Coordinates of C-alpha atoms and ligand atoms in Angstrom, one line a residue:
M1 CA 72.0 -120.1 -125.1
Q2 CA 69.6 -117.3 -125.0
F3 CA 66.0 -117.7 -123.9
E4 CA 63.1 -115.6 -124.9
T5 CA 59.8 -115.1 -123.3
L6 CA 56.9 -117.3 -124.3
P7 CA 54.6 -115.5 -126.8
G8 CA 52.0 -113.1 -125.1
F9 CA 54.1 -112.9 -121.8
R10 CA 55.6 -109.7 -120.9
E11 CA 58.8 -108.8 -119.0
F12 CA 58.7 -105.5 -117.0
Y13 CA 61.9 -103.5 -117.1
P14 CA 61.9 -100.9 -114.4
E15 CA 60.2 -98.1 -116.5
A16 CA 57.5 -100.5 -117.6
C17 CA 57.0 -101.7 -114.2
A18 CA 56.6 -98.2 -112.9
R19 CA 54.1 -97.5 -115.6
R20 CA 52.1 -100.7 -114.6
N21 CA 52.3 -99.7 -111.0
H22 CA 50.9 -96.3 -111.9
I23 CA 47.9 -98.0 -113.5
F24 CA 47.4 -100.2 -110.4
S25 CA 47.7 -97.3 -107.9
Q26 CA 44.9 -95.3 -109.7
W27 CA 42.8 -98.5 -109.8
R28 CA 43.3 -99.0 -106.1
K29 CA 42.6 -95.3 -105.3
V30 CA 39.3 -95.3 -107.1
A31 CA 38.1 -98.6 -105.5
R32 CA 38.9 -97.2 -102.2
A33 CA 37.0 -94.0 -103.0
F34 CA 33.9 -96.1 -103.4
N35 CA 34.9 -98.1 -100.2
F36 CA 35.6 -101.5 -101.8
S37 CA 37.8 -104.0 -100.0
E38 CA 40.7 -105.8 -101.6
Y39 CA 40.7 -109.6 -101.8
D40 CA 42.9 -112.1 -103.5
A41 CA 42.5 -115.8 -104.7
P42 CA 44.8 -118.5 -106.1
V43 CA 46.2 -118.2 -109.7
L44 CA 45.9 -122.1 -110.2
E45 CA 42.5 -123.5 -109.7
P46 CA 40.8 -126.8 -110.4
L47 CA 39.9 -127.0 -114.1
E48 CA 36.2 -128.0 -113.1
L49 CA 35.8 -124.4 -111.8
Y50 CA 35.8 -122.9 -115.4
I51 CA 34.1 -125.8 -117.3
E52 CA 30.4 -124.6 -118.0
K53 CA 30.8 -121.6 -115.6
S54 CA 32.9 -119.5 -117.9
G55 CA 31.6 -120.6 -121.3
E56 CA 33.1 -122.4 -124.3
E57 CA 35.1 -119.4 -125.5
I58 CA 37.2 -119.1 -122.4
V59 CA 37.5 -122.9 -121.9
G60 CA 39.0 -123.1 -125.2
Q61 CA 41.7 -120.6 -124.1
L62 CA 42.7 -122.3 -120.9
F63 CA 46.3 -122.9 -119.9
N64 CA 45.5 -126.3 -118.2
F65 CA 47.5 -129.3 -117.4
E66 CA 47.6 -132.2 -114.9
D67 CA 49.6 -131.5 -111.8
R68 CA 51.9 -134.2 -110.2
G69 CA 49.1 -135.3 -108.0
G70 CA 47.0 -136.1 -111.2
R71 CA 44.5 -133.2 -110.6
A72 CA 43.3 -131.4 -113.7
V73 CA 44.2 -127.7 -113.0
A74 CA 44.0 -124.5 -114.9
M75 CA 45.7 -121.0 -114.8
R76 CA 42.9 -118.6 -113.9
P77 CA 41.5 -117.0 -117.1
E78 CA 39.4 -114.7 -115.1
M79 CA 38.5 -113.9 -111.4
T80 CA 34.8 -114.3 -111.4
P81 CA 34.4 -118.0 -110.6
S82 CA 37.0 -118.0 -107.9
L83 CA 35.3 -114.8 -106.5
A84 CA 31.8 -116.4 -106.5
R85 CA 33.3 -119.4 -104.7
L86 CA 34.9 -117.2 -102.0
V87 CA 31.8 -115.2 -101.4
G88 CA 29.5 -118.2 -101.5
A89 CA 31.6 -120.2 -99.0
K90 CA 31.3 -117.3 -96.3
A91 CA 28.1 -115.8 -97.5
N92 CA 26.2 -115.9 -94.1
G93 CA 29.0 -114.2 -92.2
L94 CA 29.7 -111.2 -94.8
K95 CA 28.0 -107.8 -94.3
R96 CA 25.9 -106.9 -97.5
P97 CA 26.2 -105.5 -99.9
I98 CA 29.7 -107.1 -100.4
K99 CA 31.8 -104.7 -102.2
W100 CA 35.3 -106.2 -103.2
F101 CA 38.0 -105.6 -105.7
N102 CA 41.2 -107.2 -106.9
I103 CA 44.1 -106.5 -109.2
G104 CA 45.8 -109.7 -110.4
E105 CA 47.3 -111.5 -113.4
H106 CA 45.2 -113.8 -115.6
Y107 CA 46.1 -116.2 -118.4
R108 CA 44.4 -117.0 -121.7
Y109 CA 45.9 -119.0 -124.5
E110 CA 44.8 -116.5 -127.2
R111 CA 46.5 -115.5 -130.4
P112 CA 48.7 -112.7 -129.2
Q113 CA 47.8 -109.5 -131.2
K114 CA 47.1 -105.8 -130.5
G115 CA 45.3 -105.6 -127.2
R116 CA 45.5 -109.2 -126.6
L117 CA 48.1 -111.1 -124.7
R118 CA 48.4 -114.5 -123.1
A119 CA 49.1 -113.0 -119.6
F120 CA 47.4 -109.7 -118.6
Y121 CA 46.2 -107.8 -115.5
Q122 CA 42.7 -107.2 -114.7
Y123 CA 41.0 -104.9 -112.1
N124 CA 37.9 -106.8 -111.0
V125 CA 35.3 -104.9 -109.0
D126 CA 32.2 -106.7 -107.9
I127 CA 29.2 -106.2 -105.7
F128 CA 27.3 -109.1 -104.0
G129 CA 23.9 -109.1 -102.2
E130 CA 22.1 -106.3 -103.9
A131 CA 19.6 -107.3 -106.6
G132 CA 18.4 -103.8 -107.5
P133 CA 19.9 -101.5 -110.2
G134 CA 21.6 -99.3 -107.5
A135 CA 24.5 -101.8 -107.5
D136 CA 24.7 -101.9 -111.5
A137 CA 24.8 -98.0 -111.2
E138 CA 27.4 -97.9 -108.6
L139 CA 29.7 -100.2 -110.6
I140 CA 29.3 -98.4 -113.9
A141 CA 30.0 -95.1 -112.1
L142 CA 33.1 -96.6 -110.6
L143 CA 34.3 -97.9 -114.0
V144 CA 33.7 -94.4 -115.5
Q145 CA 35.7 -92.8 -112.6
A146 CA 38.5 -95.3 -113.0
L147 CA 39.0 -94.3 -116.5
Q148 CA 38.7 -90.6 -115.9
A149 CA 41.4 -91.1 -113.1
F150 CA 43.9 -91.5 -116.0
G151 CA 42.8 -88.1 -117.6
L152 CA 40.4 -89.8 -120.1
A153 CA 37.3 -87.7 -121.0
V154 CA 34.0 -88.1 -122.7
A155 CA 35.7 -87.7 -126.0
D156 CA 37.9 -90.7 -125.3
F157 CA 35.7 -93.6 -124.2
K158 CA 32.2 -94.7 -124.0
V159 CA 30.4 -97.4 -121.8
R160 CA 28.0 -99.4 -124.0
L161 CA 25.0 -100.6 -122.0
S162 CA 22.8 -103.5 -122.8
D163 CA 20.5 -106.1 -121.1
R164 CA 20.2 -109.7 -121.4
D165 CA 16.8 -109.6 -119.8
L166 CA 15.4 -107.4 -122.4
W167 CA 16.9 -109.7 -125.0
L168 CA 15.2 -112.7 -123.4
L169 CA 11.8 -110.9 -123.2
M170 CA 12.2 -109.8 -126.9
L171 CA 13.0 -113.4 -128.1
A172 CA 10.2 -114.7 -125.9
A173 CA 7.8 -112.4 -127.6
E174 CA 9.1 -113.9 -130.9
G175 CA 8.2 -117.2 -129.6
L176 CA 11.6 -118.7 -128.8
D177 CA 12.3 -120.9 -125.8
S178 CA 15.2 -120.5 -123.5
D179 CA 17.7 -122.8 -125.5
A180 CA 16.8 -121.2 -128.7
S181 CA 17.3 -117.7 -127.1
A182 CA 20.6 -118.6 -125.8
A183 CA 21.7 -119.8 -129.3
V184 CA 20.5 -116.4 -130.8
L185 CA 22.4 -114.5 -128.2
G186 CA 25.7 -116.4 -128.9
I187 CA 25.2 -115.3 -132.5
V188 CA 24.4 -111.7 -131.6
D189 CA 27.7 -111.7 -129.6
K190 CA 29.6 -112.4 -132.7
L191 CA 27.6 -110.4 -135.1
E192 CA 30.1 -107.5 -135.4
R193 CA 32.8 -109.8 -136.6
M194 CA 30.5 -112.0 -138.9
D195 CA 29.2 -111.3 -142.4
R196 CA 25.4 -111.1 -142.9
E197 CA 25.1 -114.2 -145.0
K198 CA 26.8 -116.3 -142.3
A199 CA 24.7 -115.0 -139.6
V200 CA 21.5 -115.9 -141.6
E201 CA 22.9 -119.4 -142.2
K202 CA 23.6 -119.8 -138.3
L203 CA 20.0 -118.4 -137.5
C204 CA 18.2 -120.8 -140.1
P205 CA 18.2 -123.9 -137.8
I206 CA 16.8 -121.9 -134.9
V207 CA 14.1 -119.7 -136.5
G208 CA 13.7 -121.4 -139.8
D209 CA 12.9 -119.9 -143.2
E210 CA 12.4 -116.4 -142.0
A211 CA 16.0 -116.1 -140.6
D212 CA 16.7 -113.1 -142.9
A213 CA 13.7 -111.1 -141.7
F214 CA 14.5 -112.2 -138.2
L215 CA 18.1 -110.8 -138.5
S216 CA 16.7 -107.6 -139.9
R217 CA 14.6 -107.1 -136.7
I218 CA 17.7 -107.9 -134.5
E219 CA 19.7 -105.3 -136.5
A220 CA 17.2 -102.8 -135.9
V221 CA 17.3 -103.3 -132.1
I222 CA 21.1 -103.2 -132.1
A223 CA 21.0 -99.8 -134.0
I224 CA 18.8 -98.3 -131.2
R225 CA 20.8 -95.5 -129.2
D226 CA 18.3 -93.8 -127.0
F227 CA 16.1 -95.0 -124.2
D228 CA 12.8 -93.6 -125.6
T229 CA 13.2 -95.5 -128.9
L230 CA 14.1 -98.7 -126.9
S231 CA 11.2 -98.2 -124.6
A232 CA 8.8 -97.7 -127.6
H233 CA 10.1 -100.7 -129.4
M234 CA 9.9 -103.1 -126.4
R235 CA 6.4 -101.9 -125.7
S236 CA 5.3 -102.5 -129.2
L237 CA 6.2 -106.2 -128.9
A238 CA 3.5 -107.1 -126.5
S239 CA 0.5 -105.2 -125.5
E240 CA -0.9 -107.4 -122.7
G241 CA -0.1 -110.5 -120.7
D242 CA 2.9 -111.8 -118.8
I243 CA 5.6 -110.8 -121.3
A244 CA 4.1 -107.2 -121.5
D245 CA 4.2 -106.9 -117.8
Q246 CA 7.7 -108.0 -117.5
I247 CA 8.7 -105.7 -120.2
V248 CA 7.1 -102.7 -118.3
A249 CA 8.8 -103.8 -115.1
R250 CA 12.3 -104.1 -116.7
L251 CA 12.0 -100.7 -118.5
Q252 CA 11.4 -99.1 -115.0
E253 CA 14.6 -100.7 -113.8
W254 CA 16.3 -99.2 -116.9
Q255 CA 14.9 -95.8 -116.0
E256 CA 16.2 -96.2 -112.5
L257 CA 19.7 -97.2 -113.6
L258 CA 19.8 -94.2 -116.2
K259 CA 18.7 -91.8 -113.6
R260 CA 21.3 -92.8 -111.1
L261 CA 24.1 -92.7 -113.7
N262 CA 23.2 -89.3 -114.6
A263 CA 23.1 -88.2 -110.9
A264 CA 26.5 -89.7 -110.4
G265 CA 27.9 -87.7 -113.4
A266 CA 28.5 -90.8 -115.5
G267 CA 25.4 -90.3 -118.0
E268 CA 27.3 -88.8 -120.7
F269 CA 29.6 -91.7 -121.0
I270 CA 26.7 -94.2 -121.5
Q271 CA 25.8 -95.4 -124.9
I272 CA 22.7 -97.8 -125.2
D273 CA 23.9 -100.5 -127.4
L274 CA 22.0 -103.9 -127.4
G275 CA 24.8 -105.3 -129.6
I276 CA 26.7 -106.0 -126.4
V277 CA 25.5 -109.4 -124.9
R278 CA 28.8 -110.6 -123.5
G279 CA 30.3 -114.2 -124.4
L280 CA 30.6 -115.5 -120.8
A281 CA 28.0 -118.0 -119.8
Y282 CA 27.0 -116.7 -116.4
Y283 CA 25.6 -113.1 -117.3
T284 CA 21.9 -112.6 -116.5
G285 CA 20.8 -108.9 -116.6
F286 CA 22.4 -105.6 -117.4
V287 CA 25.7 -106.1 -119.3
F288 CA 28.3 -103.5 -120.4
E289 CA 31.6 -102.9 -122.0
A290 CA 33.8 -99.9 -122.1
F291 CA 35.4 -98.9 -125.5
E292 CA 37.5 -96.2 -127.0
A293 CA 35.0 -93.5 -128.1
S294 CA 35.8 -94.0 -131.8
G295 CA 34.8 -97.7 -131.3
A296 CA 38.2 -98.8 -132.5
G297 CA 40.1 -101.4 -130.7
R298 CA 39.2 -104.1 -128.2
A299 CA 37.3 -103.5 -125.1
L300 CA 38.9 -101.6 -122.2
A301 CA 36.5 -103.4 -119.6
G302 CA 33.5 -105.7 -119.5
G303 CA 31.1 -106.8 -117.0
G304 CA 27.5 -107.2 -115.9
R305 CA 25.1 -109.1 -113.7
Y306 CA 25.6 -112.8 -112.9
D307 CA 22.8 -113.5 -110.3
A308 CA 23.0 -117.3 -110.5
L309 CA 26.7 -118.1 -110.4
V310 CA 27.2 -118.2 -106.5
K311 CA 24.5 -120.8 -106.2
K312 CA 25.8 -122.8 -109.1
L313 CA 29.2 -123.0 -107.3
G314 CA 27.6 -124.4 -104.1
G315 CA 26.8 -121.2 -102.3
P316 CA 23.3 -119.7 -101.4
E317 CA 21.1 -117.5 -103.6
M318 CA 23.2 -114.3 -104.1
P319 CA 22.7 -111.6 -106.6
A320 CA 25.9 -110.3 -108.1
V321 CA 27.3 -107.7 -110.6
G322 CA 30.8 -106.8 -111.5
F323 CA 33.3 -105.9 -114.3
A324 CA 36.8 -106.3 -115.1
M325 CA 39.2 -103.8 -116.7
G326 CA 42.4 -104.9 -118.5
D327 CA 45.8 -103.3 -118.4
V328 CA 46.8 -103.9 -122.0
T329 CA 44.1 -102.0 -123.9
L330 CA 44.1 -99.2 -121.3
A331 CA 47.9 -98.8 -121.6
D332 CA 47.5 -98.6 -125.4
L333 CA 44.7 -96.0 -125.2
L334 CA 46.7 -93.9 -122.7
D335 CA 49.8 -94.0 -125.0
S336 CA 47.7 -92.9 -128.1
K337 CA 46.3 -90.0 -126.1
G338 CA 49.6 -88.9 -124.7
L339 CA 48.3 -89.5 -121.3
T340 CA 51.2 -91.8 -120.3
A341 CA 52.8 -90.3 -117.1
N342 CA 56.5 -89.6 -116.8
Y343 CA 57.8 -92.3 -114.6
V344 CA 61.5 -91.2 -114.1
Q345 CA 62.5 -91.9 -110.6
S346 CA 65.0 -89.5 -108.9
P347 CA 66.4 -89.6 -105.4
D348 CA 65.7 -86.8 -102.8
F349 CA 69.3 -86.9 -101.6
I350 CA 72.7 -88.2 -102.8
A351 CA 75.4 -88.4 -100.4
I352 CA 78.9 -87.2 -101.6
I353 CA 81.6 -89.0 -99.8
G354 CA 85.3 -88.1 -99.2
G355 CA 87.1 -90.9 -97.4
A356 CA 86.5 -93.8 -95.0
E357 CA 85.5 -91.9 -92.1
A358 CA 83.1 -89.8 -94.2
R359 CA 81.6 -93.0 -95.6
D360 CA 80.6 -94.1 -92.0
A361 CA 79.0 -90.8 -91.3
A362 CA 77.3 -90.7 -94.5
M363 CA 75.9 -94.2 -94.1
A364 CA 74.6 -93.5 -90.5
D365 CA 72.8 -90.4 -91.7
S366 CA 71.4 -92.1 -94.7
A367 CA 70.0 -94.7 -92.4
V368 CA 68.1 -92.1 -90.5
I369 CA 66.7 -90.2 -93.5
R370 CA 65.6 -93.5 -95.2
S371 CA 63.8 -94.4 -92.0
M372 CA 62.0 -91.2 -92.3
G373 CA 60.7 -92.4 -95.8
Y374 CA 62.9 -90.3 -98.1
T375 CA 65.3 -91.6 -100.8
V376 CA 68.9 -91.4 -100.3
E377 CA 71.7 -92.9 -102.4
Y378 CA 75.5 -92.9 -102.1
P379 CA 78.2 -94.3 -104.3
L380 CA 79.0 -98.0 -103.4
K381 CA 82.8 -97.6 -103.9
D382 CA 85.1 -94.6 -103.4
Q383 CA 85.1 -92.0 -106.1
S384 CA 86.4 -88.5 -106.8
F385 CA 84.2 -85.6 -105.7
G386 CA 83.9 -84.5 -109.3
K387 CA 82.5 -87.8 -110.5
Q388 CA 80.2 -88.0 -107.5
F389 CA 78.7 -84.5 -108.3
K390 CA 78.2 -85.5 -111.9
E391 CA 76.5 -88.7 -111.0
A392 CA 74.2 -86.7 -108.6
N393 CA 73.3 -84.4 -111.5
N394 CA 72.6 -87.4 -113.9
K395 CA 70.4 -88.9 -111.4
G396 CA 68.4 -85.9 -111.0
A397 CA 68.8 -85.7 -107.3
R398 CA 67.2 -82.7 -105.4
F399 CA 69.9 -82.3 -102.7
A400 CA 73.5 -83.3 -102.2
L401 CA 74.7 -84.2 -98.6
I402 CA 78.4 -83.4 -98.7
Y403 CA 80.8 -85.3 -96.2
G404 CA 84.3 -84.1 -96.7
S405 CA 87.1 -84.2 -94.0
D406 CA 86.4 -80.7 -92.8
E407 CA 82.7 -81.5 -92.3
I408 CA 83.6 -84.7 -90.4
E409 CA 85.9 -82.8 -88.1
K410 CA 83.3 -80.1 -87.4
G411 CA 80.5 -82.7 -86.8
V412 CA 78.4 -81.3 -89.7
F413 CA 77.4 -82.2 -93.2
K414 CA 77.2 -79.6 -96.0
L415 CA 73.8 -79.5 -97.9
R416 CA 73.6 -78.3 -101.5
D417 CA 70.1 -77.5 -103.1
F418 CA 70.6 -78.3 -106.8
A419 CA 67.6 -76.2 -107.7
S420 CA 68.8 -72.9 -106.1
G421 CA 72.5 -73.7 -106.0
A422 CA 72.5 -72.7 -102.3
E423 CA 74.7 -74.5 -99.7
K424 CA 74.6 -74.6 -96.0
E425 CA 76.2 -76.5 -93.1
F426 CA 74.1 -78.3 -90.6
P427 CA 75.1 -80.1 -87.5
R428 CA 74.7 -83.9 -87.9
D429 CA 72.9 -84.3 -84.6
A430 CA 70.1 -82.0 -85.9
L431 CA 69.6 -84.2 -88.9
A432 CA 66.1 -85.4 -88.0
E433 CA 64.8 -81.9 -87.5
V434 CA 66.1 -80.3 -90.6
I435 CA 65.3 -82.9 -93.1
P436 CA 61.4 -82.4 -93.3
E437 CA 62.0 -78.6 -93.4
L438 CA 64.3 -79.0 -96.4
I439 CA 62.0 -81.3 -98.2
A440 CA 59.1 -78.9 -97.7
S441 CA 60.8 -75.6 -98.4
G442 CA 64.2 -76.2 -100.0
L443 CA 67.3 -74.1 -99.3
E444 CA 67.1 -70.5 -100.4
S445 CA 70.1 -68.9 -102.1
Ligands
HAM501 P1 36.2 -110.2 -120.1 O1 35.4 -109.4 -120.9 O2 36.6 -111.6 -120.5 O3 35.4 -110.3 -118.7 O4 37.5 -109.5 -119.7 C1 37.5 -108.1 -119.2 C2 38.6 -107.3 -119.8 O5 39.9 -108.0 -119.6 C3 38.7 -107.1 -121.2 O6 37.6 -106.0 -121.5 C4 39.9 -106.8 -121.5 O7 40.3 -105.5 -121.3 C5 40.8 -107.7 -120.6 N1 41.2 -108.9 -121.3 C6 40.5 -110.0 -121.4 N2 41.2 -111.0 -122.2 C7 42.4 -110.3 -122.4 C8 43.6 -110.8 -123.1 N3 43.8 -112.0 -123.7 N4 44.7 -109.8 -123.3 C9 44.4 -108.6 -122.8 N5 43.4 -108.2 -122.0 C10 42.5 -109.1 -122.0 C11 35.8 -111.1 -117.6 O8 37.0 -111.5 -117.5 C12 34.7 -111.1 -116.5 N6 35.2 -112.1 -115.7 C13 34.5 -109.7 -115.8 C14 33.6 -109.7 -114.8 C15 34.0 -109.4 -113.5 N7 32.3 -109.9 -114.8 C16 31.8 -109.8 -113.6 N8 32.8 -109.5 -112.7

């Protein structure tokens, strides 16, 4: 009987695995360049951790079950609640700002489709303990650099920037309380995929008869693409009083964020788009998503501020901001741009072996070369010289180490450089000295 993988789960044959590891290594490199530390957390968590904290949409997609001890558990659909718990539990002992990252697999029972699977990897990058826009700017700059690391440029992707704080101020100016505002933002989040009539229908119970006009005002805000227009619009909503003061203060934070993003070289990637509000329940301030520049396809990454989550999970008051990038949409984009690296792996050396005594010598020398960190392969069973050379060629080896009976007698090995065609004998006891030189300069003909 043949078994197939479950829908939405992937197998990684070596080439796919090499490609995945290439993505991981770029992610890791960029996180290190910004001096973030790597952490990890369990893949299986108490179901409770996600209820309410993550929001309806994710909870409806959980892989959850009861374990043998009768506990309600879930495979992690995202990292943020686990991370907030980790940080909350040790908050007093951690030096702030806390800058951490993780690369790990996550599980959501979604309908598998382009860009969406049931098991996928995320690159989570978060900062805790810094409330000002400096932390948001650092993370968005990191996100941009992480995408640039794959060769993606300004023509390829954009980061859409929005702000739940500004939305709440706008809706407060409309006279909505916090419950009504949350309901409206839930609708804004789905607006792109909903027809207008349906949106009006959903707004009716919240804002009453003038839902159509209300929606038009929302649409006008979502169409804003530059800061000056956004600023003018916000200031026009309230000229004095508490809301007006808060709007002015918030716009100053926007200016600070945009200034820093420009200074970090990320400015040209930023697109103001209040249509992004994020579906997850914990976001509080600036929120953002990265997309292919054409706007097509699903998000490459998403994140934002979540200043209340650590406390909600039993920790102290702790501002937080972060994002996660997924491997599935990223790999699709790299493929479509021809930026997928060539992952063929070839050995540095292949030992060519003539007889039992030669095999002992070749294996001893291979052990030395391998311990130096270079790749060596030899045939696992005896074969003709002709066949072995053919194999060495097929595998794309750079050098052959030839062990025939003559060489064994003289205590040498013969080296062939496949690029130049040159051959030379070296004493076996000088192996450790000659190998690094050969790797660096090859053998001249
Ligand atoms: P999210 O928007 O749910 O945010 O997911 C972030 C990214 O993970 C998405 O943009 C997408 O690339 C990838 N992703 C999500 N679901 C799937 C799926 N079913 N298949 C393939 N890729 C997927 C979060 O998860 C937040 N916890 C991010 C965060 C970190 N916020 C603060 N810190």
